[in-house]
Structure formats: structure tokens, C-alpha cells
Short mmCIF file of C-alpha atoms in Angstrom, two decimals:
data_model
loop_
_atom_site.label_atom_id
_atom_site.label_comp_id
_atom_site.label_asym_id
_atom_site.label_seq_id
_atom_site.Cartn_x
_atom_site.Cartn_y
_atom_site.Cartn_z
CA MET A 1 -12.88 -60.14 62.49
CA ALA A 2 -10.84 -57.16 61.55
CA SER A 3 -9.41 -55.20 64.39
CA PHE A 4 -9.58 -51.34 64.29
CA ASP A 5 -6.81 -49.19 65.62
CA ASN A 6 -8.20 -46.68 68.09
CA SER A 7 -5.02 -44.56 68.10
CA GLU A 8 -5.44 -40.84 67.31
CA GLU A 9 -4.95 -39.88 63.70
CA PRO A 10 -2.59 -36.93 62.90
CA GLU A 11 -4.40 -33.63 62.53
CA VAL A 12 -4.31 -32.25 58.98
CA VAL A 13 -3.86 -28.49 58.65
CA SER A 14 -4.70 -26.82 55.35
CA SER A 15 -2.40 -24.36 53.64
CA SER A 16 -4.98 -21.53 53.84
CA GLU A 17 -5.14 -21.78 57.61
CA GLU A 18 -1.35 -21.69 57.75
CA GLU A 19 -1.32 -18.49 55.66
CA MET A 20 -3.94 -16.84 57.90
CA GLU A 21 -1.94 -17.71 61.00
CA SER A 22 1.27 -16.43 59.45
CA GLY A 23 -0.51 -13.22 58.32
CA SER A 24 -1.93 -12.61 61.78
CA ASP A 25 1.50 -13.17 63.30
CA GLU A 26 3.00 -10.62 60.90
CA GLU A 27 0.31 -8.02 61.78
CA VAL A 28 0.92 -8.54 65.49
CA GLU A 29 4.65 -8.13 64.96
CA ALA A 30 4.12 -4.95 62.92
CA LYS A 31 1.84 -3.47 65.57
CA SER A 32 4.27 -4.30 68.33
CA SER A 33 7.18 -2.81 66.38
CA ALA A 34 5.16 0.38 65.71
CA GLU A 35 4.27 0.66 69.36
CA LYS A 36 7.91 0.14 70.29
CA SER A 37 9.07 2.77 67.81
CA GLY A 38 6.39 5.19 69.05
CA SER A 39 7.36 4.62 72.64
CA VAL A 40 11.02 5.04 71.70
CA ALA A 41 10.26 8.28 69.85
CA SER A 42 8.16 9.62 72.71
CA SER A 43 10.84 8.69 75.21
CA SER A 44 13.49 10.37 73.05
CA THR A 45 11.41 13.56 72.80
CA ARG A 46 10.89 13.48 76.56
CA THR A 47 14.59 13.17 77.17
CA ASP A 48 15.30 15.99 74.68
CA MET A 49 12.77 18.23 76.40
CA SER A 50 14.19 17.42 79.83
CA THR A 51 17.75 18.18 78.69
CA MET A 52 16.57 21.41 77.07
CA LYS A 53 14.83 22.46 80.24
CA LYS A 54 18.00 21.73 82.23
CA GLU A 55 20.04 23.84 79.83
CA LEU A 56 17.52 26.69 79.99
CA SER A 57 17.51 26.58 83.78
CA THR A 58 21.20 27.46 83.80
CA MET A 59 20.75 30.35 81.32
CA SER A 60 19.95 33.91 82.35
CA PHE A 61 16.66 35.63 81.49
CA GLU A 62 18.46 37.88 79.03
CA ASP A 63 19.91 34.90 77.12
CA ILE A 64 16.53 33.15 77.07
CA GLN A 65 14.89 36.30 75.69
CA ARG A 66 17.57 36.57 72.97
CA LEU A 67 17.07 32.91 72.05
CA ARG A 68 13.30 33.39 71.85
CA ASP A 69 13.70 36.50 69.65
CA LYS A 70 16.12 34.64 67.40
CA ILE A 71 14.10 31.45 66.74
CA GLY A 72 10.60 32.89 67.31
CA SER A 73 8.17 32.41 70.18
CA LYS A 74 6.16 29.73 68.32
CA THR A 75 9.20 27.53 67.64
CA TYR A 76 10.48 28.15 71.17
CA ASN A 77 7.18 27.02 72.76
CA GLN A 78 6.96 23.97 70.51
CA ALA A 79 10.51 22.93 71.37
CA LEU A 80 9.97 23.50 75.08
CA HIS A 81 6.44 22.14 75.57
CA GLY A 82 6.02 19.94 72.49
CA THR A 83 3.22 20.02 69.87
CA ASN A 84 -0.36 19.06 70.59
CA SER A 85 -1.07 16.44 67.93
CA LYS A 86 -4.58 15.77 69.23
CA ARG A 87 -5.94 19.12 67.99
CA ASP A 88 -7.11 18.97 64.37
CA PRO A 89 -7.66 22.47 62.85
CA ASN A 90 -9.48 21.05 59.81
CA LYS A 91 -12.05 19.17 61.82
CA VAL A 92 -15.59 19.57 60.55
CA PHE A 93 -18.29 19.43 63.22
CA LYS A 94 -21.36 17.50 62.11
CA ARG A 95 -24.70 16.69 63.69
CA VAL A 96 -25.33 13.11 64.78
CA ASN A 97 -29.04 13.70 64.37
CA LYS A 98 -30.73 16.33 62.18
CA ASN A 99 -32.93 17.42 65.10
CA ARG A 100 -29.92 18.32 67.24
CA PRO A 101 -28.20 21.71 67.12
CA VAL A 102 -24.91 22.05 65.26
CA GLU A 103 -21.81 21.54 67.42
CA MET A 104 -19.59 24.61 67.29
CA SER A 105 -15.92 24.71 68.14
CA SER A 106 -15.09 26.51 71.38
CA LYS A 107 -11.72 27.59 69.95
CA ILE A 108 -13.23 29.88 67.27
CA PRO A 109 -14.76 33.14 68.62
CA PRO A 110 -18.29 33.80 67.33
CA PRO A 111 -18.87 36.86 65.12
CA TRP A 112 -20.17 40.10 66.62
CA ILE A 113 -23.23 40.20 64.35
CA ARG A 114 -24.82 36.80 64.04
CA GLN A 115 -28.13 36.13 62.30
CA VAL A 116 -29.95 33.81 64.69
CA VAL A 117 -33.43 34.33 63.26
CA PRO A 118 -33.74 35.13 59.52
CA VAL A 119 -35.26 38.57 59.01
CA LYS A 120 -36.78 39.66 55.71
CA LYS A 121 -34.82 42.51 54.16
CA LYS A 122 -36.74 45.75 53.63
CA VAL A 123 -36.56 47.00 50.05
CA HIS A 124 -37.06 50.76 49.81
CA ARG A 125 -38.79 51.97 46.65
CA ASP A 126 -38.12 55.37 45.12
CA PRO A 127 -41.23 56.43 43.16
CA ARG A 128 -39.16 58.75 40.93
CA PHE A 129 -37.26 55.87 39.34
CA ASP A 130 -39.78 53.04 39.66
CA ASP A 131 -41.87 51.80 36.74
CA LEU A 132 -44.79 51.11 39.09
CA SER A 133 -45.30 54.87 39.48
CA GLY A 134 -45.74 55.38 35.72
CA ASP A 135 -43.82 57.48 33.20
CA PHE A 136 -43.01 61.16 33.69
CA ASP A 137 -44.91 63.49 31.39
CA GLU A 138 -43.77 67.11 31.62
CA LYS A 139 -46.99 68.56 30.17
CA ILE A 140 -49.20 66.73 32.65
CA PHE A 141 -46.84 67.72 35.48
CA GLU A 142 -46.99 71.43 34.51
CA LYS A 143 -50.76 71.32 34.22
CA SER A 144 -51.21 69.51 37.55
CA TYR A 145 -48.99 71.97 39.47
CA SER A 146 -49.95 75.15 37.64
CA PHE A 147 -51.70 76.41 40.81
CA LEU A 148 -48.24 77.05 42.32
CA ASP A 149 -47.43 79.93 39.90
CA PRO A 150 -49.73 82.56 41.55
CA MET A 151 -48.54 81.41 44.98
CA LYS A 152 -44.90 81.95 43.92
CA ALA A 153 -45.77 85.42 42.60
CA ARG A 154 -47.40 86.38 45.93
CA GLU A 155 -44.39 85.01 47.83
CA LYS A 156 -42.01 87.08 45.67
CA LYS A 157 -43.98 90.26 46.37
CA TYR A 158 -43.95 89.54 50.10
CA LEU A 159 -40.16 88.99 50.03
CA GLU A 160 -39.60 92.28 48.15
CA LYS A 161 -41.69 94.11 50.79
CA GLN A 162 -39.69 92.44 53.58
CA LEU A 163 -36.43 93.44 51.87
CA ARG A 164 -37.43 97.13 51.95
CA LYS A 165 -38.26 96.94 55.65
CA GLU A 166 -35.34 94.76 56.81
CA LYS A 167 -32.29 96.50 58.31
CA ASP A 168 -30.16 93.49 59.32
CA GLU A 169 -27.48 92.85 56.63
CA GLY A 170 -27.39 89.07 57.07
CA ARG A 171 -31.16 88.84 56.81
CA ARG A 172 -31.18 91.12 53.74
CA ARG A 173 -28.61 88.94 51.95
CA LYS A 174 -30.72 85.82 52.52
CA ILE A 175 -33.87 87.54 51.17
CA GLN A 176 -31.95 88.82 48.12
CA GLN A 177 -30.70 85.29 47.39
CA LEU A 178 -34.26 83.95 47.55
CA ILE A 179 -35.55 86.67 45.21
CA ARG A 180 -32.71 86.05 42.70
CA ARG A 181 -33.42 82.32 42.73
CA MET A 182 -37.13 82.91 42.07
CA GLU A 183 -36.32 85.30 39.21
CA GLN A 184 -33.96 82.71 37.70
CA GLN A 185 -36.71 80.08 37.88
CA GLU A 186 -39.12 82.47 36.16
CA ARG A 187 -36.63 83.18 33.34
CA THR A 188 -35.99 79.46 32.82
CA LYS A 189 -39.72 78.71 32.68
CA GLN A 190 -40.24 81.60 30.24
CA GLN A 191 -37.55 80.25 27.92
CA GLU A 192 -39.07 76.77 28.04
CA ASP A 193 -42.49 78.24 27.21
CA PHE A 194 -40.98 80.12 24.23
CA LYS A 195 -39.37 76.94 22.98
CA GLU A 196 -42.52 74.85 23.44
CA LYS A 197 -44.69 77.42 21.68
CA ALA A 198 -42.30 77.77 18.73
CA LEU A 199 -42.02 74.01 18.26
CA GLN A 200 -45.78 73.54 18.45
CA GLU A 201 -46.34 76.16 15.74
CA TRP A 202 -43.69 74.60 13.50
CA LYS A 203 -45.07 71.06 14.02
CA ALA A 204 -48.58 72.24 13.11
CA LYS A 205 -47.30 73.81 9.85
CA GLU A 206 -45.21 70.74 9.05
CA LYS A 207 -48.21 68.44 9.53
CA ASP A 208 -50.23 70.47 7.02
CA LEU A 209 -47.37 70.30 4.52
CA VAL A 210 -46.97 66.52 5.00
CA LYS A 211 -50.70 66.08 4.31
CA GLN A 212 -50.19 67.98 1.04
CA GLY A 213 -47.49 65.46 0.02
CA LYS A 214 -44.28 67.03 1.37
CA LYS A 215 -41.56 64.78 2.76
CA PRO A 216 -41.39 65.11 6.58
CA TYR A 217 -38.44 67.06 8.00
CA PHE A 218 -37.10 66.85 11.53
CA LEU A 219 -35.46 69.91 13.06
CA LYS A 220 -31.84 69.94 14.18
CA LYS A 221 -30.82 71.52 17.48
CA SER A 222 -29.43 74.58 15.71
CA ASP A 223 -32.74 75.06 13.85
CA GLN A 224 -34.63 74.70 17.13
CA LYS A 225 -32.52 77.51 18.65
CA LYS A 226 -33.31 79.77 15.67
CA LEU A 227 -37.01 79.08 16.05
CA VAL A 228 -36.87 79.90 19.77
CA LEU A 229 -35.08 83.20 19.07
CA ALA A 230 -37.66 84.12 16.41
CA GLN A 231 -40.51 83.37 18.84
CA LYS A 232 -38.81 85.39 21.55
CA PHE A 233 -38.39 88.35 19.19
CA LYS A 234 -42.11 88.21 18.36
CA GLU A 235 -43.06 88.24 22.04
CA LEU A 236 -40.72 91.18 22.74
CA LYS A 237 -42.10 93.09 19.77
CA LYS A 238 -45.64 92.67 21.09
CA SER A 239 -44.66 93.98 24.53
CA GLY A 240 -42.43 96.74 23.11
CA LYS A 241 -39.22 95.57 24.81
CA VAL A 242 -37.14 94.89 21.70
CA GLU A 243 -34.86 97.89 22.16
CA LYS A 244 -34.23 97.06 25.82
CA PHE A 245 -33.39 93.44 24.94
CA LEU A 246 -31.01 94.48 22.15
CA GLN A 247 -29.28 96.97 24.46
CA LYS A 248 -28.65 94.24 27.06
CA LYS A 249 -27.37 91.96 24.32
CA ARG A 250 -24.94 94.62 23.07
CA LYS A 251 -23.58 95.21 26.59
CA LYS A 252 -23.09 91.48 27.08
CA ASN A 253 -21.25 91.07 23.78
CA ALA A 254 -19.07 94.13 24.49
CA ALA A 255 -18.06 92.74 27.89
CA ARG A 256 -17.20 89.40 26.32
CA ASP A 257 -15.08 91.07 23.60
CA ARG A 258 -13.33 93.17 26.24
CA LYS A 259 -12.25 90.04 28.08
CA GLN A 260 -10.72 88.59 24.92
CA LEU A 261 -8.63 91.72 24.19
CA PRO A 262 -4.91 91.39 25.05
CA THR A 263 -3.80 93.32 28.14
CA ASP A 264 -0.49 95.10 28.69
CA SER A 265 1.45 93.17 31.31
#
């Protein structure tokens, strides 16, 4: 019978296992060397700081102040106390769970005005410039507020009566200003009425001519002014105030010409 050798066979180690072991050994060595270099660097910085503190302890306050002004307080503090590498200014705070509140940094002061609860902004609407209020029609406006004309006339009469009775100069000046403003408004409205009446008459004649086959013509601004003056002359002729109007016009033109004359300096 064949005899078997019970002696232990040599253990076979593959090349891949050898590489893994060698790689792990290299990583351990690298880590240990990094730790050693870090410890050496930290120890060197500690020694530098201790020597610097010893040197500063022998210096006077005046020399320390000069040194700080020369290199800057930030550099001085960093050299004396070291830099805090743990603080990361670009750190972004995130929520671990969406139901938790957001973590805020305690180093950043909160703003004075902070919107905690969203409030709906009030939008103010000006009816004069809003399309919801409709378009402005001057004719409808004049017709709707025509009841104010007799009220203004009564108010003007009352102010004229008060002016005759009033003796205080300040009060009289205020009443005179009010009366002048009302007269100016009346003159402006009268001119607008003249213009509107003249244009309406011309448009009515032009419509009849267009119906007869004439080509339509649109008035220029200069022609509109001529029409207004003609209408005004008609109204003055009816009331018999043509001569008075022409006299005022002559005085106004004479004063204007007098201003343009050269003066002896």
C-alpha cells in the first residue's frame, strides 16, 4: 500500500494578494508620513508663535503699536494667534429633512426687515389712468358737470361782495387771487366753446360738400385758428363789443412793439 506524507504543504500566495498587501502597506506609510509632516508643521508653527510672543513681551507698547500699524491688525493677529482653519466661509447650510427648519449661521447677522410670513402686495389703482374706468370723453364730462357753472357764478358774486367789505390787506389779496383765477377759467372755457362751435359749423358744411362729391379736406392748425377768430368776431359783433376788443388788441400790440424798440443805454 502506498504511504501518504502527512507533512504540511507550503502555502501558495497569489500575485494579486501580494499587490493588495503591498498597496495597503504603501497607503499606511503615506498616511503616517502625512501625519508626521502635519505634526512637524504644527509643532514648528507652535514654536514660531512662542518665540514671537517672547519677542513681543520684551517690546514696549509703542513699538508693538507701530508694528501693528505697519503690517496691519489682521496680519498681526494671524501671526500671533494663528488662523482658524476649521471655519469655512463658503459653507452652505442644508436641511437634513424637508420638514425641519433651515439651519442659519450664527456668524451672519439677520437683516432688519425680514419677511417671515408672505404678505400679498397691495396694488393701488388710479382711475384716471386705468382702462377699467373707461375712456375720457370731454363732451360727456362737460355735460355731466354742467351744473357747476351756476354755482361758480354765485361763488364769484359772493367773493366780489366780500372784497368790497373786507378791510384786511392779506385777506383782500387772497380774495383777489381767487377772483382772477375764476375769471381766467371763464375765459379759457369761452375760448374752447368758440373753437368747438366754429369746428362744428365747418364740419357740417364739409359733410354736405362731401355728399355732393367733393374730396374731403382736413383743417390744419393755422386754419383752425382762423376759424376760431372768425367765430369770435361774430360773437363780439352780436354783443356790440367789437370796438372794445379791437382797442384792447391795439394796446397789447403797441406794448409789445415798445418792448422791441432799442433803448438808449
